[in-house]
Amino acid sequence: MLTSRLFRSRRGSAAGAGAAAALLTSVALVAAAPAQAAPRACPGADSSDPARCAQVIGINAGSALVMRTAPRYSAAPVARYGNGQWLEVECWTTGDPDADGHGYRYWMRVSTGSAWGYVNDWYLDTGGPGTWKSILHQC
């Protein structure tokens, strides 16, 4: 499994970030948002490859992000991914809100080379629509 330096550094600073988030949450200054990053060159790709990738994040231990045939949780499952796994991001659309109750309705069509489907963007380190709408087209 590929693990980026970004993922390792985020994991290593979780205690400090958690304390800061708790403080801000207690004064009601934090609104839930997807992780801040951006779709980027895929691991192993050269500079001429236009493909953009993102890592799976925020999945509870023992659980998985399920890729589906459509941007809704009732759609058939295609594959399952854990934290740190890379997915190629093709385009975005809207669908069911995220499974954790944040109301986030953006989904990405993603692929791995052997499968393609949709995952809720809440669970990818893409940075949210303000970051990726200028990079990715709508499906």
XYZ file of N, CA and C in Angstrom:
417
model
N 0.843 -1.173 0.000
C 0.000 0.000 0.000
C 0.889 1.237 0.000
N 0.546 2.254 -0.799
C 1.295 3.490 -0.845
C 0.874 4.392 0.305
N 1.840 4.994 0.966
C 1.553 5.946 2.030
C 2.401 7.178 1.779
N 1.769 8.317 1.566
C 2.505 9.529 1.264
C 3.097 10.151 2.516
N 4.066 11.026 2.297
C 4.650 11.791 3.389
C 3.579 12.636 4.064
N 2.634 13.190 3.284
C 1.549 13.989 3.832
C 0.729 13.166 4.809
N 0.380 11.943 4.430
C -0.421 11.091 5.301
C 0.340 10.775 6.580
N 1.637 10.438 6.465
C 2.424 10.120 7.664
C 2.543 11.326 8.573
N 2.739 12.527 8.019
C 2.883 13.714 8.859
C 1.557 14.077 9.505
N 0.432 13.862 8.810
C -0.885 14.134 9.399
C -1.132 13.186 10.553
N -0.765 11.912 10.385
C -0.965 10.926 11.429
C -0.096 11.268 12.638
N 1.137 11.721 12.420
C 2.059 12.033 13.498
C 1.669 13.265 14.289
N 0.908 14.176 13.694
C 0.528 15.388 14.408
C -0.923 15.361 14.855
N -1.527 14.186 14.920
C -2.947 14.075 15.266
C -3.258 14.598 16.662
N -2.375 14.386 17.642
C -2.653 14.832 19.008
C -2.761 16.347 19.079
N -1.820 17.069 18.488
C -1.870 18.534 18.502
C -3.061 19.065 17.742
N -3.331 18.473 16.597
C -4.474 18.909 15.805
C -5.768 18.629 16.540
N -5.853 17.495 17.221
C -7.066 17.156 17.964
C -7.333 18.139 19.078
N -6.293 18.545 19.805
C -6.461 19.510 20.886
C -6.922 20.853 20.340
N -6.324 21.294 19.243
C -6.718 22.568 18.647
C -8.160 22.516 18.158
N -8.544 21.415 17.520
C -9.920 21.278 17.030
C -10.915 21.283 18.181
N -10.573 20.614 19.275
C -11.470 20.587 20.425
C -11.660 21.988 20.987
N -10.598 22.764 21.063
C -10.688 24.125 21.567
C -11.578 24.968 20.665
N -11.338 24.906 19.362
C -12.144 25.694 18.438
C -13.592 25.252 18.424
N -13.833 23.950 18.509
C -15.197 23.455 18.515
C -15.937 23.958 19.740
N -15.252 24.047 20.868
C -15.910 24.472 22.101
C -16.386 25.912 22.026
N -15.803 26.724 21.151
C -16.275 28.088 21.004
C -17.063 28.266 19.710
N -17.452 27.152 19.111
C -18.332 27.122 17.933
C -17.758 27.866 16.730
N -16.460 27.761 16.517
C -15.845 28.415 15.375
C -15.543 27.465 14.233
N -15.697 26.169 14.430
C -15.321 25.199 13.410
C -16.573 24.620 12.754
N -16.593 24.643 11.442
C -17.649 23.971 10.692
C -17.026 22.741 10.057
N -17.769 21.654 9.976
C -17.243 20.429 9.388
C -16.902 20.680 7.925
N -15.777 20.125 7.478
C -15.332 20.281 6.095
C -14.446 19.109 5.738
N -14.353 18.781 4.438
C -13.460 17.705 4.025
C -12.006 18.103 4.268
N -11.143 17.129 4.259
C -9.722 17.370 4.511
C -9.142 18.329 3.484
N -8.201 19.128 3.910
C -7.594 20.118 3.028
C -6.372 19.549 2.319
N -6.451 19.415 1.052
C -5.378 19.013 0.155
C -5.885 19.367 -1.234
N -5.525 18.633 -2.223
C -6.034 18.840 -3.574
C -5.715 17.606 -4.392
N -6.537 17.316 -5.413
C -6.147 16.238 -6.315
C -4.772 16.567 -6.891
N -3.895 15.580 -6.958
C -2.518 15.811 -7.380
C -2.051 14.689 -8.287
N -0.858 14.836 -8.805
C -0.310 13.803 -9.686
C -0.346 12.453 -8.970
N -0.662 11.425 -9.702
C -0.753 10.084 -9.118
C 0.641 9.543 -8.806
N 0.763 8.737 -7.756
C 2.069 8.149 -7.420
C 2.648 7.389 -8.615
N 3.898 7.641 -8.918
C 4.571 6.947 -10.009
C 4.362 7.568 -11.373
N 3.489 8.596 -11.480
C 3.235 9.225 -12.775
C 4.332 10.230 -13.091
N 4.625 10.393 -14.392
C 5.590 11.423 -14.759
C 4.860 12.754 -14.952
N 5.600 13.818 -15.130
C 5.018 15.160 -15.183
C 4.082 15.380 -16.372
N 4.149 14.552 -17.400
C 3.275 14.716 -18.563
C 1.931 14.004 -18.395
N 1.763 13.216 -17.335
C 0.527 12.474 -17.101
C -0.512 13.399 -16.463
N -1.663 13.622 -17.123
C -2.667 14.547 -16.586
C -3.538 13.952 -15.470
N -3.403 12.670 -15.192
C -4.253 12.029 -14.172
C -4.058 12.685 -12.812
N -5.145 12.833 -12.055
C -5.126 13.402 -10.714
C -5.559 12.323 -9.731
N -4.926 12.277 -8.577
C -5.234 11.265 -7.565
C -5.487 11.900 -6.203
N -6.128 11.137 -5.331
C -6.382 11.548 -3.951
C -6.297 10.302 -3.078
N -6.048 10.530 -1.787
C -5.981 9.418 -0.843
C -7.269 9.302 -0.052
N -7.605 8.079 0.311
C -8.749 7.800 1.182
C -8.359 8.205 2.603
N -9.260 8.926 3.279
C -9.033 9.371 4.659
C -10.325 9.264 5.465
N -10.222 9.319 6.767
C -11.392 9.433 7.636
C -12.244 8.190 7.771
N -11.730 7.036 7.394
C -12.486 5.794 7.507
C -12.181 5.170 8.868
N -13.214 4.814 9.594
C -13.030 4.204 10.911
C -12.303 2.870 10.800
N -11.510 2.550 11.824
C -10.801 1.268 11.868
C -11.794 0.131 11.709
N -11.439 -0.858 10.910
C -12.310 -2.003 10.680
C -13.391 -1.756 9.644
N -13.427 -0.556 9.075
C -14.424 -0.212 8.079
C -13.721 0.048 6.748
N -14.485 0.421 5.723
C -13.906 0.680 4.406
C -14.746 1.699 3.661
N -14.105 2.421 2.747
C -14.807 3.293 1.825
C -15.263 2.408 0.668
N -16.554 2.397 0.400
C -17.100 1.530 -0.645
C -17.303 2.329 -1.924
N -16.634 1.889 -2.992
C -16.859 2.449 -4.313
C -18.169 1.857 -4.826
N -19.028 2.699 -5.399
C -20.349 2.254 -5.863
C -20.554 2.585 -7.343
N -21.545 1.946 -7.952
C -21.824 2.134 -9.375
C -22.471 3.475 -9.682
N -22.991 4.171 -8.677
C -23.632 5.482 -8.831
C -23.413 6.267 -7.530
N -23.614 7.581 -7.544
C -23.353 8.395 -6.357
C -24.464 8.347 -5.299
N -24.802 7.156 -4.892
C -25.798 6.957 -3.828
C -25.482 5.648 -3.106
N -25.821 5.607 -1.834
C -25.471 4.444 -1.014
C -26.276 3.198 -1.351
N -27.393 3.348 -2.056
C -28.166 2.180 -2.473
C -27.601 1.525 -3.737
N -26.653 2.189 -4.409
C -26.047 1.637 -5.626
C -25.151 0.452 -5.278
N -25.000 -0.441 -6.223
C -24.215 -1.660 -6.006
C -22.757 -1.343 -5.667
N -22.188 -2.065 -4.704
C -20.772 -1.873 -4.377
C -19.872 -2.453 -5.468
N -18.738 -1.777 -5.692
C -17.770 -2.215 -6.698
C -16.501 -2.719 -6.025
N -15.996 -1.948 -5.066
C -14.739 -2.277 -4.383
C -14.708 -1.550 -3.042
N -13.746 -1.929 -2.188
C -13.596 -1.319 -0.863
C -12.154 -0.865 -0.680
N -11.996 0.291 -0.009
C -10.680 0.882 0.187
C -10.512 1.362 1.616
N -9.285 1.290 2.107
C -8.962 1.760 3.451
C -8.178 3.059 3.406
N -7.999 3.664 4.565
C -7.233 4.898 4.687
C -5.859 4.760 4.040
N -5.444 5.796 3.339
C -4.129 5.827 2.716
C -4.078 5.283 1.307
N -5.123 4.594 0.861
C -5.108 4.065 -0.502
C -5.358 5.189 -1.499
N -4.697 5.110 -2.656
C -4.797 6.120 -3.703
C -5.872 5.742 -4.706
N -6.660 6.740 -5.129
C -7.665 6.559 -6.172
C -7.472 7.651 -7.214
N -7.579 7.291 -8.487
C -7.530 8.297 -9.544
C -8.881 8.991 -9.615
N -8.880 10.302 -9.558
C -10.100 11.109 -9.556
C -10.358 11.585 -10.981
N -11.531 11.247 -11.524
C -11.841 11.594 -12.912
C -12.714 12.830 -13.036
N -13.783 12.920 -12.232
C -14.716 14.033 -12.306
C -15.572 14.042 -11.040
N -16.425 15.070 -10.883
C -17.269 15.179 -9.694
C -18.733 15.299 -10.079
N -19.585 14.951 -9.141
C -21.031 15.088 -9.294
C -21.633 15.230 -7.895
N -22.939 15.270 -7.812
C -23.597 15.301 -6.508
C -24.451 14.058 -6.346
N -24.724 13.709 -5.095
C -25.514 12.525 -4.794
C -25.914 12.525 -3.326
N -26.037 11.334 -2.760
C -26.407 11.195 -1.348
C -25.403 11.911 -0.452
N -25.877 12.433 0.702
C -24.934 13.031 1.657
C -24.022 11.968 2.266
N -22.851 12.411 2.781
C -21.888 11.484 3.369
C -22.539 10.638 4.461
N -21.965 9.483 4.722
C -22.530 8.518 5.671
C -22.384 8.939 7.132
N -21.536 9.933 7.417
C -21.311 10.352 8.804
C -22.164 11.529 9.228
N -23.123 11.945 8.395
C -24.091 12.957 8.796
C -23.675 14.409 8.651
N -22.657 14.715 7.854
C -22.235 16.106 7.666
C -23.049 16.812 6.583
N -23.823 16.061 5.803
C -24.625 16.650 4.739
C -23.846 16.950 3.471
N -22.642 16.421 3.353
C -21.761 16.689 2.213
C -22.169 15.810 1.038
N -22.604 16.414 -0.073
C -23.203 15.684 -1.191
C -22.316 15.533 -2.427
N -21.057 15.940 -2.375
C -20.180 15.805 -3.543
C -19.592 14.402 -3.607
N -19.644 13.831 -4.794
C -19.081 12.508 -5.058
C -18.076 12.629 -6.192
N -17.074 11.776 -6.171
C -16.070 11.712 -7.225
C -16.204 10.394 -7.972
N -16.085 10.473 -9.298
C -15.931 9.233 -10.058
C -14.443 8.936 -10.017
N -14.116 7.746 -9.547
C -12.725 7.365 -9.327
C -12.436 6.026 -9.998
N -11.139 5.743 -10.149
C -10.747 4.451 -10.706
C -9.431 4.009 -10.083
N -9.163 2.723 -10.226
C -7.913 2.154 -9.712
C -7.158 1.408 -10.800
N -7.641 1.389 -11.994
C -7.040 0.598 -13.060
C -7.812 -0.687 -13.267
N -8.309 -1.277 -12.173
C -9.079 -2.516 -12.289
C -10.563 -2.290 -12.021
N -10.927 -1.116 -11.498
C -12.335 -0.833 -11.186
C -12.579 0.672 -11.286
N -13.820 1.058 -11.551
C -14.208 2.463 -11.500
C -15.578 2.551 -10.866
N -15.864 3.696 -10.277
C -17.149 3.922 -9.633
C -17.133 5.255 -8.910
N -18.023 5.403 -7.922
C -18.187 6.670 -7.211
C -17.947 6.497 -5.718
N -17.313 7.510 -5.121
C -17.139 7.572 -3.668
C -17.478 8.991 -3.224
N -18.001 9.128 -1.997
C -18.286 10.451 -1.472
C -16.957 11.164 -1.219
N -16.833 12.385 -1.702
C -15.604 13.160 -1.598
C -15.214 13.468 -0.152
N -16.141 13.379 0.789
C -15.826 13.631 2.193
C -14.663 12.750 2.652
N -14.544 11.564 2.072
C -13.564 10.578 2.498
C -12.304 10.557 1.627
N -12.072 11.636 0.871
C -10.859 11.792 0.070
C -10.169 13.083 0.488
N -8.866 13.137 0.360
C -8.135 14.353 0.742
C -8.026 15.329 -0.427
N -9.172 15.736 -0.974
C -9.197 16.625 -2.128
C -9.295 18.103 -1.772
N -9.647 18.429 -0.541
C -9.748 19.822 -0.136
C -11.123 20.436 -0.326
N -12.043 19.751 -0.956
C -13.392 20.291 -1.139
C -13.552 21.060 -2.429
N -14.794 21.431 -2.750
C -15.109 22.029 -4.049
C -14.383 23.332 -4.342
N -14.057 24.120 -3.345
C -13.310 25.348 -3.591
C -11.928 25.072 -4.145
N -11.408 23.898 -3.891
C -10.082 23.501 -4.360
C -10.154 22.790 -5.704
N -11.045 21.805 -5.839
C -10.995 20.961 -7.035
C -11.895 21.378 -8.190
N -12.843 22.294 -7.992
C -13.710 22.677 -9.110
C -12.937 23.321 -10.256
N -11.797 23.916 -9.980
C -10.993 24.519 -11.042
C -10.089 23.486 -11.732
N -9.980 22.296 -11.138
C -9.095 21.255 -11.660
C -9.876 20.138 -12.362
N -11.039 19.788 -11.806
C -11.837 18.654 -12.306
C -13.130 19.130 -12.964
N -13.574 18.407 -13.969
C -14.844 18.745 -14.605
C -15.996 17.994 -13.939
N -17.209 18.492 -14.163
C -18.390 17.819 -13.646
C -18.707 16.619 -14.537
N -19.066 15.491 -13.931
C -19.373 14.260 -14.687
C -20.624 14.431 -15.526
